[in-house]
Tab-separated table of C-alpha atoms and ligand atoms in Angstrom:
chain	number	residue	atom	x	y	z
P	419	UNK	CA	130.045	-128.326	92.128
P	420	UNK	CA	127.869	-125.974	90.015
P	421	UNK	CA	129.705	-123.472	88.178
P	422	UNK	CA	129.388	-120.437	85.094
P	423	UNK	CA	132.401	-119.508	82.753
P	424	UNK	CA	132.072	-116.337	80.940
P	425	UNK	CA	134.287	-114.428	78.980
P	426	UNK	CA	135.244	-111.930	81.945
P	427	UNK	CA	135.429	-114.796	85.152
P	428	UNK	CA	134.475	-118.271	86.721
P	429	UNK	CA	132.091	-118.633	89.299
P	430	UNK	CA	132.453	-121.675	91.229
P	431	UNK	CA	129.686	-122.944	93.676
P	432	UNK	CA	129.899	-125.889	96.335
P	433	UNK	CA	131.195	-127.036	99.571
P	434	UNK	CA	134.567	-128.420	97.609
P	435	UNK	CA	135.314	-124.930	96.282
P	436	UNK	CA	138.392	-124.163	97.667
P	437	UNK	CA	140.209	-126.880	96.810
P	438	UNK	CA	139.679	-125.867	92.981
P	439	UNK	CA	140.991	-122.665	94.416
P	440	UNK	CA	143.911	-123.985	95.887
P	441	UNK	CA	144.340	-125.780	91.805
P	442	UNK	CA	143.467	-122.423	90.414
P	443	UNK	CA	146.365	-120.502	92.413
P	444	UNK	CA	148.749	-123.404	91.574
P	445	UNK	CA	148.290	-122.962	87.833
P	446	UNK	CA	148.044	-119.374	87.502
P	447	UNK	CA	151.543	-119.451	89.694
P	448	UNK	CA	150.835	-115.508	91.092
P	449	UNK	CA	154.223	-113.817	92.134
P	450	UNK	CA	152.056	-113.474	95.717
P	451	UNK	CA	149.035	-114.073	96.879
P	452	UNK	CA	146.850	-111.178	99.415
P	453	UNK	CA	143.958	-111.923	101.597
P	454	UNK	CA	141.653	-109.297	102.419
P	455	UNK	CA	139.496	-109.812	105.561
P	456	UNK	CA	137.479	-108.212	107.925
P	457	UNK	CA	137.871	-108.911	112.169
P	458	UNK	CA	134.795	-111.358	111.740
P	459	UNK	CA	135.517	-113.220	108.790
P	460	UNK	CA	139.269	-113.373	109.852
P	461	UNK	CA	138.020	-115.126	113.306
P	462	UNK	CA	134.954	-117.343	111.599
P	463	UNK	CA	136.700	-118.210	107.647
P	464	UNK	CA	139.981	-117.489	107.363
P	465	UNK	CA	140.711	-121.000	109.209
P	466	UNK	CA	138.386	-122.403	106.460
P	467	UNK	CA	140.255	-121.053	104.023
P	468	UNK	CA	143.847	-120.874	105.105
P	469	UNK	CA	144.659	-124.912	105.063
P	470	UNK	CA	144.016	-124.587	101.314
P	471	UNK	CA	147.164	-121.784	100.916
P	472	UNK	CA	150.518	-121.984	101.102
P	473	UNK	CA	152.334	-118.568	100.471
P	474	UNK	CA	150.153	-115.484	101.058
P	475	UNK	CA	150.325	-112.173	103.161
P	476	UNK	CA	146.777	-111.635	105.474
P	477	UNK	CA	145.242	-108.122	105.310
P	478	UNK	CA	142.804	-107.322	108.346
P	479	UNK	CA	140.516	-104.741	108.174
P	480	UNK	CA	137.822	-103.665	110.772
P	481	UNK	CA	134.832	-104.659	110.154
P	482	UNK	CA	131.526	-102.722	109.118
P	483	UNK	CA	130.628	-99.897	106.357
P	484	UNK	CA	132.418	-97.766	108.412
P	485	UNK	CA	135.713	-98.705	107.015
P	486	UNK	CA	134.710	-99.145	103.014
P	487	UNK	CA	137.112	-95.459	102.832
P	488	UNK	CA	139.914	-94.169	100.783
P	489	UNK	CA	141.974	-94.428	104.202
P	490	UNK	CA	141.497	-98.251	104.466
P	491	UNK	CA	141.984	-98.524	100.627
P	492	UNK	CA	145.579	-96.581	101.341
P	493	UNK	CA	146.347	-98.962	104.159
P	494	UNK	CA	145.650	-101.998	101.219
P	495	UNK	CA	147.982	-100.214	98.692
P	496	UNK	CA	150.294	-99.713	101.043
P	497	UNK	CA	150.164	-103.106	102.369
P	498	UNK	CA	150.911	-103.817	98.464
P	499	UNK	CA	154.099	-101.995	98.433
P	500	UNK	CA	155.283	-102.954	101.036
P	501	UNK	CA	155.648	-106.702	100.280
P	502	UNK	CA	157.030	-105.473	96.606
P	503	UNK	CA	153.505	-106.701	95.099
P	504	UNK	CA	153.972	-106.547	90.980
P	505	UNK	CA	151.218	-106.931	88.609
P	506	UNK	CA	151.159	-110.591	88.617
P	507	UNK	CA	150.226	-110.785	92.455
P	508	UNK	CA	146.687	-111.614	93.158
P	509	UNK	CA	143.903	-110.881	96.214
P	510	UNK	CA	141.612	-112.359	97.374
P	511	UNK	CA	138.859	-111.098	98.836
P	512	UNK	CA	137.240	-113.022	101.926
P	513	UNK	CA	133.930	-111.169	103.277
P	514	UNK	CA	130.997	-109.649	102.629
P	515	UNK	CA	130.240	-106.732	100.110
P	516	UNK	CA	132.170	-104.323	102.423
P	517	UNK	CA	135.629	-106.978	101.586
P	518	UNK	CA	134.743	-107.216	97.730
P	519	UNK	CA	133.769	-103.735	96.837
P	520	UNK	CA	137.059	-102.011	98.642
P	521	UNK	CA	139.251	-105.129	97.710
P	522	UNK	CA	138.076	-105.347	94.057
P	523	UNK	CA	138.692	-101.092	93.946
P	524	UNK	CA	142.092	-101.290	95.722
P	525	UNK	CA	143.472	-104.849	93.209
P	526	UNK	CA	141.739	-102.961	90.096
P	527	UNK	CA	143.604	-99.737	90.387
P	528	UNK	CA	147.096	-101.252	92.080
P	529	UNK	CA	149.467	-100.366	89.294
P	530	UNK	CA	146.563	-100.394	86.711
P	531	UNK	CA	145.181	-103.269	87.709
P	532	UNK	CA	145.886	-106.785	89.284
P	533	UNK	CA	144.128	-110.149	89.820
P	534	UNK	CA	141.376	-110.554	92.423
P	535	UNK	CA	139.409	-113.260	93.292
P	536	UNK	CA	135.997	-113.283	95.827
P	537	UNK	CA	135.241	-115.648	98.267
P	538	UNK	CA	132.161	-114.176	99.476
P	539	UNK	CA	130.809	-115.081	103.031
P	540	UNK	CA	127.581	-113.313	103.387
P	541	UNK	CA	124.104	-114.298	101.711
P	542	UNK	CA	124.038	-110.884	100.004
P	543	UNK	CA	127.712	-110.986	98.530
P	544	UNK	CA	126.830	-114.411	97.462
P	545	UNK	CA	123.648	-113.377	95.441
P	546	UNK	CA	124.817	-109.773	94.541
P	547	UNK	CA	128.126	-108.220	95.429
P	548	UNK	CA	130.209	-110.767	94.427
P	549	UNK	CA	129.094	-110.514	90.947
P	550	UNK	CA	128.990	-107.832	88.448
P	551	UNK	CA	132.264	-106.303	88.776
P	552	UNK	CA	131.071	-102.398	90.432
P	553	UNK	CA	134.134	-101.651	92.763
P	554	UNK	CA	134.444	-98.640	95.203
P	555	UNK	CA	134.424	-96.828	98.317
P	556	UNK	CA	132.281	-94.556	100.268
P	557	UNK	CA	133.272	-90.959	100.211
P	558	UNK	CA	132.389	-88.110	102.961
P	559	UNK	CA	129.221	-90.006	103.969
P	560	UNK	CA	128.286	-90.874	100.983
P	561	UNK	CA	127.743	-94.226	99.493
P	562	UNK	CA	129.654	-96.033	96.459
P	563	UNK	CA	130.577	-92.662	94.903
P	564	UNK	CA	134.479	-93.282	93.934
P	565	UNK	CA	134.772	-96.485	91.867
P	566	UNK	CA	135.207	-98.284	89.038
P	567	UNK	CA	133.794	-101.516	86.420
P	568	UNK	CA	136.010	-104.687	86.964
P	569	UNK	CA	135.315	-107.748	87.238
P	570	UNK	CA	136.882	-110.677	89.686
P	571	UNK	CA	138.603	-113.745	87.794
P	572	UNK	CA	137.075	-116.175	89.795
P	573	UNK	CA	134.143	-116.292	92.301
P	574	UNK	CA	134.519	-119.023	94.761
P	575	UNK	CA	130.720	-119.770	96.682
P	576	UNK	CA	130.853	-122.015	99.652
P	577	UNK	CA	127.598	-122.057	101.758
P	578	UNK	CA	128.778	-123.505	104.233
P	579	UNK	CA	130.408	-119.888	105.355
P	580	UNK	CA	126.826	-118.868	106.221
P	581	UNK	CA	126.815	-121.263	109.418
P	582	UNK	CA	128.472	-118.648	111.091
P	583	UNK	CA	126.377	-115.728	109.626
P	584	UNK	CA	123.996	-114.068	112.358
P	585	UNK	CA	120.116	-114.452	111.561
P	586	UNK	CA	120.286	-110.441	110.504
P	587	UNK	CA	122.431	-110.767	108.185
P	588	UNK	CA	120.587	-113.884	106.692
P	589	UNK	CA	117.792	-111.945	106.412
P	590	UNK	CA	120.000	-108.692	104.948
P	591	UNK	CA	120.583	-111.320	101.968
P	592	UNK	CA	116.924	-113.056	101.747
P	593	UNK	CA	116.035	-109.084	100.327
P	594	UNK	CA	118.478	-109.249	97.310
P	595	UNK	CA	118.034	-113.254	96.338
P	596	UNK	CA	113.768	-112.167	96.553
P	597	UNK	CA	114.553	-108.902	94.949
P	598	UNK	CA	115.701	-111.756	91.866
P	599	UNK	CA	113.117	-113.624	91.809
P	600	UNK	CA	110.057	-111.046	91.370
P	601	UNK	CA	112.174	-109.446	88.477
P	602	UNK	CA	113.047	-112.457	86.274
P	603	UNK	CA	111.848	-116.189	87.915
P	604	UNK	CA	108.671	-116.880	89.614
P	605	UNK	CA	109.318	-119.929	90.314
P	606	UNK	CA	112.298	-119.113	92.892
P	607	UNK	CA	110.046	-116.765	94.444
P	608	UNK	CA	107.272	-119.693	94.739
P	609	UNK	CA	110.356	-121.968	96.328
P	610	UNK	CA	111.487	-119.115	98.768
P	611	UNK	CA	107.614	-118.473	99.866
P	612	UNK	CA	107.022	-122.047	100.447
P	613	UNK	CA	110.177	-122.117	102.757
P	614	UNK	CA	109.541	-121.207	106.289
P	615	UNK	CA	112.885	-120.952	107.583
P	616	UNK	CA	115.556	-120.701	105.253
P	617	UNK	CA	118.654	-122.963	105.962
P	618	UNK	CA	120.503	-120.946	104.005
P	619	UNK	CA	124.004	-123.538	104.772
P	620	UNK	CA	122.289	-126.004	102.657
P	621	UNK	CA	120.381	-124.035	99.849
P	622	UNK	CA	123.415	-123.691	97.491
P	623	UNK	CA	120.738	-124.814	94.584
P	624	UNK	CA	118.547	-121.508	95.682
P	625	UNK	CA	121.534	-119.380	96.096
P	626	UNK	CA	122.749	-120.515	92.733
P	627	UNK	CA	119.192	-120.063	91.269
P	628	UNK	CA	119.676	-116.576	92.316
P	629	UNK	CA	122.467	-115.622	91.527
P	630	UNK	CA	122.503	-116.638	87.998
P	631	UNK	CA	119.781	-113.782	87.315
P	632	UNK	CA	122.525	-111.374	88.263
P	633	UNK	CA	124.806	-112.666	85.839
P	634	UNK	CA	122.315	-113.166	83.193
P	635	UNK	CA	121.657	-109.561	83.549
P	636	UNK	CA	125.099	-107.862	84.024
P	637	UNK	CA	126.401	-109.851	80.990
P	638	UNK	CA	123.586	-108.243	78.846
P	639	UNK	CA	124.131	-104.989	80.071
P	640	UNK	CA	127.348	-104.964	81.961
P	641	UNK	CA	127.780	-100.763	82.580
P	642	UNK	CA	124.108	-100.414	83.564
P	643	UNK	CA	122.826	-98.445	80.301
P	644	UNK	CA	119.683	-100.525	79.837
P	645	UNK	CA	118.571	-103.927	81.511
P	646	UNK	CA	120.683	-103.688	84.672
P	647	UNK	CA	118.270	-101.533	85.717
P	648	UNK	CA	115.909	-104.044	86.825
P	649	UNK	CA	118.132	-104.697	89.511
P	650	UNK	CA	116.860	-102.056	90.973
P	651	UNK	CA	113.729	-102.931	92.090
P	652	UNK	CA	112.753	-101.814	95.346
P	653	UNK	CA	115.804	-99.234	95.454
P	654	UNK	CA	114.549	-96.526	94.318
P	655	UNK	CA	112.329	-96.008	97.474
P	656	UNK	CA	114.296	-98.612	99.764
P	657	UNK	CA	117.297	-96.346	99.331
P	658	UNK	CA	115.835	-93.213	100.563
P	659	UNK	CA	114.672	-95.206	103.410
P	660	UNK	CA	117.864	-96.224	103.999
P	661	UNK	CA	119.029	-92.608	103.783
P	662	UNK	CA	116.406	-91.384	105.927
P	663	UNK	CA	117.323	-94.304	108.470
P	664	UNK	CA	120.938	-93.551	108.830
P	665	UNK	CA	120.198	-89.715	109.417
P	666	UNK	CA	117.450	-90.253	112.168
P	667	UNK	CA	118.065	-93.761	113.532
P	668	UNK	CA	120.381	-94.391	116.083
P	669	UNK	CA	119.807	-98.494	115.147
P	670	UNK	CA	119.415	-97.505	111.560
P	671	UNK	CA	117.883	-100.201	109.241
P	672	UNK	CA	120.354	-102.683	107.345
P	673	UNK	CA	120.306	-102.551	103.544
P	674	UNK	CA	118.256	-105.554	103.328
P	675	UNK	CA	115.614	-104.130	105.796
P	676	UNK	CA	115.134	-100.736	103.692
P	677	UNK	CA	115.027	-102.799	100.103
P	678	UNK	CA	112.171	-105.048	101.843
P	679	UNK	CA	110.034	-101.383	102.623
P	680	UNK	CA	111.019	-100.347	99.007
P	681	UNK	CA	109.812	-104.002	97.522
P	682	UNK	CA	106.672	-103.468	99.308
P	683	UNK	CA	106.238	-99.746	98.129
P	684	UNK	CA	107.265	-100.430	94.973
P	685	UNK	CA	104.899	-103.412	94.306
P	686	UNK	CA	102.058	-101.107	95.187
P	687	UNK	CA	103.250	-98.337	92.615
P	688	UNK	CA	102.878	-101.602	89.755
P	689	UNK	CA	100.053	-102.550	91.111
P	690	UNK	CA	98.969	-99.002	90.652
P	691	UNK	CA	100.238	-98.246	87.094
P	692	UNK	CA	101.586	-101.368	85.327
P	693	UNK	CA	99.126	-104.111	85.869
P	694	UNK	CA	100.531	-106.023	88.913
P	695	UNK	CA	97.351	-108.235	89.863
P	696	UNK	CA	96.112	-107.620	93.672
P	697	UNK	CA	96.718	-111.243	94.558
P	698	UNK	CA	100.563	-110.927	93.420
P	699	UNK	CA	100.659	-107.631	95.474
P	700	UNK	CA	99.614	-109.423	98.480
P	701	UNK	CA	101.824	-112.229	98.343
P	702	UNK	CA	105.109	-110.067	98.106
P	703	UNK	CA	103.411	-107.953	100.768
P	704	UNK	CA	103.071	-110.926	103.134
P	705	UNK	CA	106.340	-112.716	102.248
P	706	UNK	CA	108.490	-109.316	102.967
P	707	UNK	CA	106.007	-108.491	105.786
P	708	UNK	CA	106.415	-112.223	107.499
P	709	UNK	CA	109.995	-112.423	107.600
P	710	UNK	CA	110.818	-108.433	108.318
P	711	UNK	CA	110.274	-106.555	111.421
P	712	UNK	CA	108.043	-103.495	110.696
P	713	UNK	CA	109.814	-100.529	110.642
P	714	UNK	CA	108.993	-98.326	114.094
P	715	UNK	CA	110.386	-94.745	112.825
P	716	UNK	CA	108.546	-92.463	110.779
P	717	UNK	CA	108.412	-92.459	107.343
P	718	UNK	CA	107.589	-88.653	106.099
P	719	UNK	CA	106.650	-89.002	102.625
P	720	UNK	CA	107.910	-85.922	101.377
P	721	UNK	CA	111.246	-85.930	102.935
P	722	UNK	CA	111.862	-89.058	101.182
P	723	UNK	CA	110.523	-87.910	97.746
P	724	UNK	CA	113.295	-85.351	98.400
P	725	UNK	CA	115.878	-87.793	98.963
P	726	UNK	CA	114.998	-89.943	95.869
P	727	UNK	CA	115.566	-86.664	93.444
P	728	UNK	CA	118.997	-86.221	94.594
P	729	UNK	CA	120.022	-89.862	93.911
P	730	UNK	CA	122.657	-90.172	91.854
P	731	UNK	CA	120.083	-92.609	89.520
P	732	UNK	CA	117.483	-89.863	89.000
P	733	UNK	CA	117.697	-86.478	86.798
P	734	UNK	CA	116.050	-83.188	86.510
P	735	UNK	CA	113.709	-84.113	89.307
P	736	UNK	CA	112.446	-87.572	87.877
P	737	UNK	CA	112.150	-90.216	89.379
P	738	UNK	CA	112.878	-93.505	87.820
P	739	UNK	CA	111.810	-96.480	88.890
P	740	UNK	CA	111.551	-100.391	87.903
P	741	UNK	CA	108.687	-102.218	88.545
P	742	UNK	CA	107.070	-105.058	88.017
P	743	UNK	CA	104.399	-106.283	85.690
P	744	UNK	CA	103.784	-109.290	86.983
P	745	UNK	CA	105.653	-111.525	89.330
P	746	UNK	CA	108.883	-112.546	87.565
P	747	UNK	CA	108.330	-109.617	84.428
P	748	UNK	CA	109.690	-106.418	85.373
P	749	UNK	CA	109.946	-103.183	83.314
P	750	UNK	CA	112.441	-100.620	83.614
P	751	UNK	CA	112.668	-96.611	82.997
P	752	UNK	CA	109.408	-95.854	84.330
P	753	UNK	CA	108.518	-92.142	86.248
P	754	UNK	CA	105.613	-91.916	88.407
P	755	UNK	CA	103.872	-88.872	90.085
P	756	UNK	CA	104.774	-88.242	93.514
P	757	UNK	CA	101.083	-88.137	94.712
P	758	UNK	CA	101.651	-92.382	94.057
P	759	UNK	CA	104.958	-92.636	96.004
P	760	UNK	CA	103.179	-91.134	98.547
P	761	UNK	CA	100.157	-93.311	98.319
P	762	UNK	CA	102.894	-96.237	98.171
P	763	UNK	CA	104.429	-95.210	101.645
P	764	UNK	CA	100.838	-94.942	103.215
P	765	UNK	CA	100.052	-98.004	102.172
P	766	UNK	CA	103.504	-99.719	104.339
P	767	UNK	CA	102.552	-97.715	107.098
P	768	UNK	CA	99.411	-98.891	107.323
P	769	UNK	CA	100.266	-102.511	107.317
P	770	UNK	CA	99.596	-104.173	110.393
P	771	UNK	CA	102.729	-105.640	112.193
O	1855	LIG	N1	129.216	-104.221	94.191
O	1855	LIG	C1	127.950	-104.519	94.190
O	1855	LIG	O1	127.352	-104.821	93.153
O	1855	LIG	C2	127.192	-104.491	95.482
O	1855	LIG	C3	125.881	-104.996	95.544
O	1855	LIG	C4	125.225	-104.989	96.766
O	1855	LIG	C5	125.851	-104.493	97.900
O	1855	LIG	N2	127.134	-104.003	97.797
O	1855	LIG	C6	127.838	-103.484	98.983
O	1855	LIG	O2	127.998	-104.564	99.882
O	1855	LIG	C7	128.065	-104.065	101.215
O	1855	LIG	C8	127.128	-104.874	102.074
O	1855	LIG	O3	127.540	-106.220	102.017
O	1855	LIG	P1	127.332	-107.228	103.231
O	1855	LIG	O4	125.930	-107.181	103.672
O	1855	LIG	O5	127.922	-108.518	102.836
O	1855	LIG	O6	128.134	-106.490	104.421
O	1855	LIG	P2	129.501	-106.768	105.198
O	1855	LIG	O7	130.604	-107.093	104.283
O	1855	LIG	O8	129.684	-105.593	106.096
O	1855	LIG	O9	129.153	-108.052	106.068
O	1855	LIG	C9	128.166	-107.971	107.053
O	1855	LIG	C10	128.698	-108.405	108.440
O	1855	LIG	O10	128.846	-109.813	108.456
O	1855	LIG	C11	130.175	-110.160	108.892
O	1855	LIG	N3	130.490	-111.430	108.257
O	1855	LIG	C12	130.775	-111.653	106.963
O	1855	LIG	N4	130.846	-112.962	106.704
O	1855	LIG	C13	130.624	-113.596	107.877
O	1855	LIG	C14	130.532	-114.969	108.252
O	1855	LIG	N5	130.633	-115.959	107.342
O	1855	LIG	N6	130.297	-115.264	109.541
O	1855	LIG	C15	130.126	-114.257	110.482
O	1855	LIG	N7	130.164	-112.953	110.175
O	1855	LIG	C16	130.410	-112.627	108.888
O	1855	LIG	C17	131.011	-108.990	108.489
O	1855	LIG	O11	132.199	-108.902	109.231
O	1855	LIG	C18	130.070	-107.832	108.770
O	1855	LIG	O12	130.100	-107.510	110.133
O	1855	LIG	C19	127.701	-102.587	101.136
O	1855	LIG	O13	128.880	-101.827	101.223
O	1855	LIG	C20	127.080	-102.438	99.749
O	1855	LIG	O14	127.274	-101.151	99.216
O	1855	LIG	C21	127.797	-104.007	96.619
């Protein structure tokens, strides 16, 4: 079992886990003990998971972005109250982002704040929203905008969860643990372009390399003032594609899908203006453009330069982005003219499927 301590939680990572969970909630002897779940991970985990509890009270949710609201966070508190929950109850969150981000809001504001542990079951909660404590909810269509800094007190990783995991959602996840690798460790990157397939069940050593640049990160620069901001790379333009997708789509693109467009974009823009070498540029280009389908709807440049000034990230019509220097360097707080985002779209578009 591989595992991190820090001063804020323990991150535990292995296929015996949750039996150091089951020790964990023992110890820490919580008045009760919540599980949050969606429909899917309540048919394909929770009978992973429940053999290793004894007294706990099961919380389904739908599942899907769609629910990440106020109105399901209500139906948590309320859930809460009912069974008399005091501050030394504890929940645990069993899903993807969609379970940790409304779980950790709903535990971290539940009379001031209670325990919560995450048992994430998706590639991309594994690598990213698992960790780094940002909590919330959408709010009247848009994303993440009511929430608060808290983080889990554990973070229990079992890879075997992903057996169940359908091949989009794999690949939803592949964006985020690459996104890691071209900003801080070229040598992941080198492992996940040598890998064909990824059998993501058995890569708990990639998943782990991965995620540990997360934490690494957030620990330096835990309310995203400085550093953190390298985690953005390939947002800044992979979340107005995103945007864009979800107005004009009726499939719109997964998060993973858009962040692959923005890597690709993005990698162009450093080629451009901080030194990225062609050669790197192509590789990320082929890696993102070998395992993602290419995107069929249209991608108006400046509608989408539009979009990425009203981001909440950006001010007084700026755009920031992060970018890359080289392959595993990546520097922050950086503006570029729109002429170059455009250039940066053209150049996706033109790629050959
Ligand atoms: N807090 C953060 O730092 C952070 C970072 C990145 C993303 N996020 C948030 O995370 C969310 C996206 O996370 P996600 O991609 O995990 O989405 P998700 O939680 O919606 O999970 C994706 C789908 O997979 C299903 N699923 C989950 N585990 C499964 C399993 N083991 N087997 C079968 N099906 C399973 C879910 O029911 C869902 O249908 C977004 O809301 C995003 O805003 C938060």
């Amino acid at each position: 079992m591989k595992e991190i301590i820090q001063k804020d939680f323990e991150l535990f990572l292995g296929n015996e886990v949750l039996e150091k969970l089951a020790e964990i909630l023992i110890n820490k002897e919580y008045s009760k003990v919540f599980v949050l779940m969606d429909t899917n991970t309540q048919r394909h985990c929770w009978p992973i998971l429940s053999p290793y509890l004894v007294n706990y009270e099961p919380i389904v949710i739908p599942a899907g972005e769609a629910n990440k609201t106020l109105k399901y966070a209500e139906k948590i508190w309320s859930k809460f109250q009912e069974h008399f929950a005091d501050r030394r109850a504890v929940l645990l969150n069993l899903g993807g982002g969609v379970i940790s981000d409304l779980g950790g809001f709903c535990a971290a504001t539940y009379k001031r704040g209670i325990d919560f542990i995450n048992i994430p079951t998706t590639l991309l909660s594994m690598v990213d929203a698992s960790i780094g404590g940002k909590l919330g909810v959408d709010f009247e269509s848009y994303k993440n905008v009511i929430g608060v800094f808290q983080h889990p007190k554990y973070i229990f990783i079992n890879p075997q969860f992903l057996n169940t995991l359908q091949e989009e959602e794999k690949r939803n996840g592949l964006a985020e643990v690459c996104k890691h690798a071209l900003i801080e460790d070229k040598s992941l990157f080198e492992k996940l372009a040598a890998i064909e397939n990824h059998d993501w069940e058995n890569a708990g050593a990639l998943i782990f390399q991965s995620l540990k640049i997360k934490v690494s990160i957030v620990k330096k620069d835990p309310l995203e003032k400085d550093i953190r901001k390298a985690l953005n790379f390939g947002h800044t333009i992979g979340h107005a594609i995103e945007t864009h997708s979800l107005i004009s789509d009726a499939v719109p693109l997964k998060h993973g899908e858009a962040i692959a467009i923005g890597i690709i974009c993005e990698a162009y823009i450093s080629k451009a203006i901080q030194g990225l070498s062609g050669s790197e540029l192509e590789k990320i280009t082929d890696f993102f453009k070998s395992r993602f389908p290419k995107y069929k709807g249209k991608l108006h440049a400046p509608s989408l330069i539009d979009i990425m000034k009203n981001d909440k990230k950006n001010r007084q019509g700026l755009i920031n982005f992060t970018l890359l220097k080289k392959i595993g360097k990546a520097k922050i707080d950086i503006n570029c003219h729109d002429d170059l985002i455009a250039k940066s779209i053209e150049y996706y578009r033109n790629l050959t499927p």
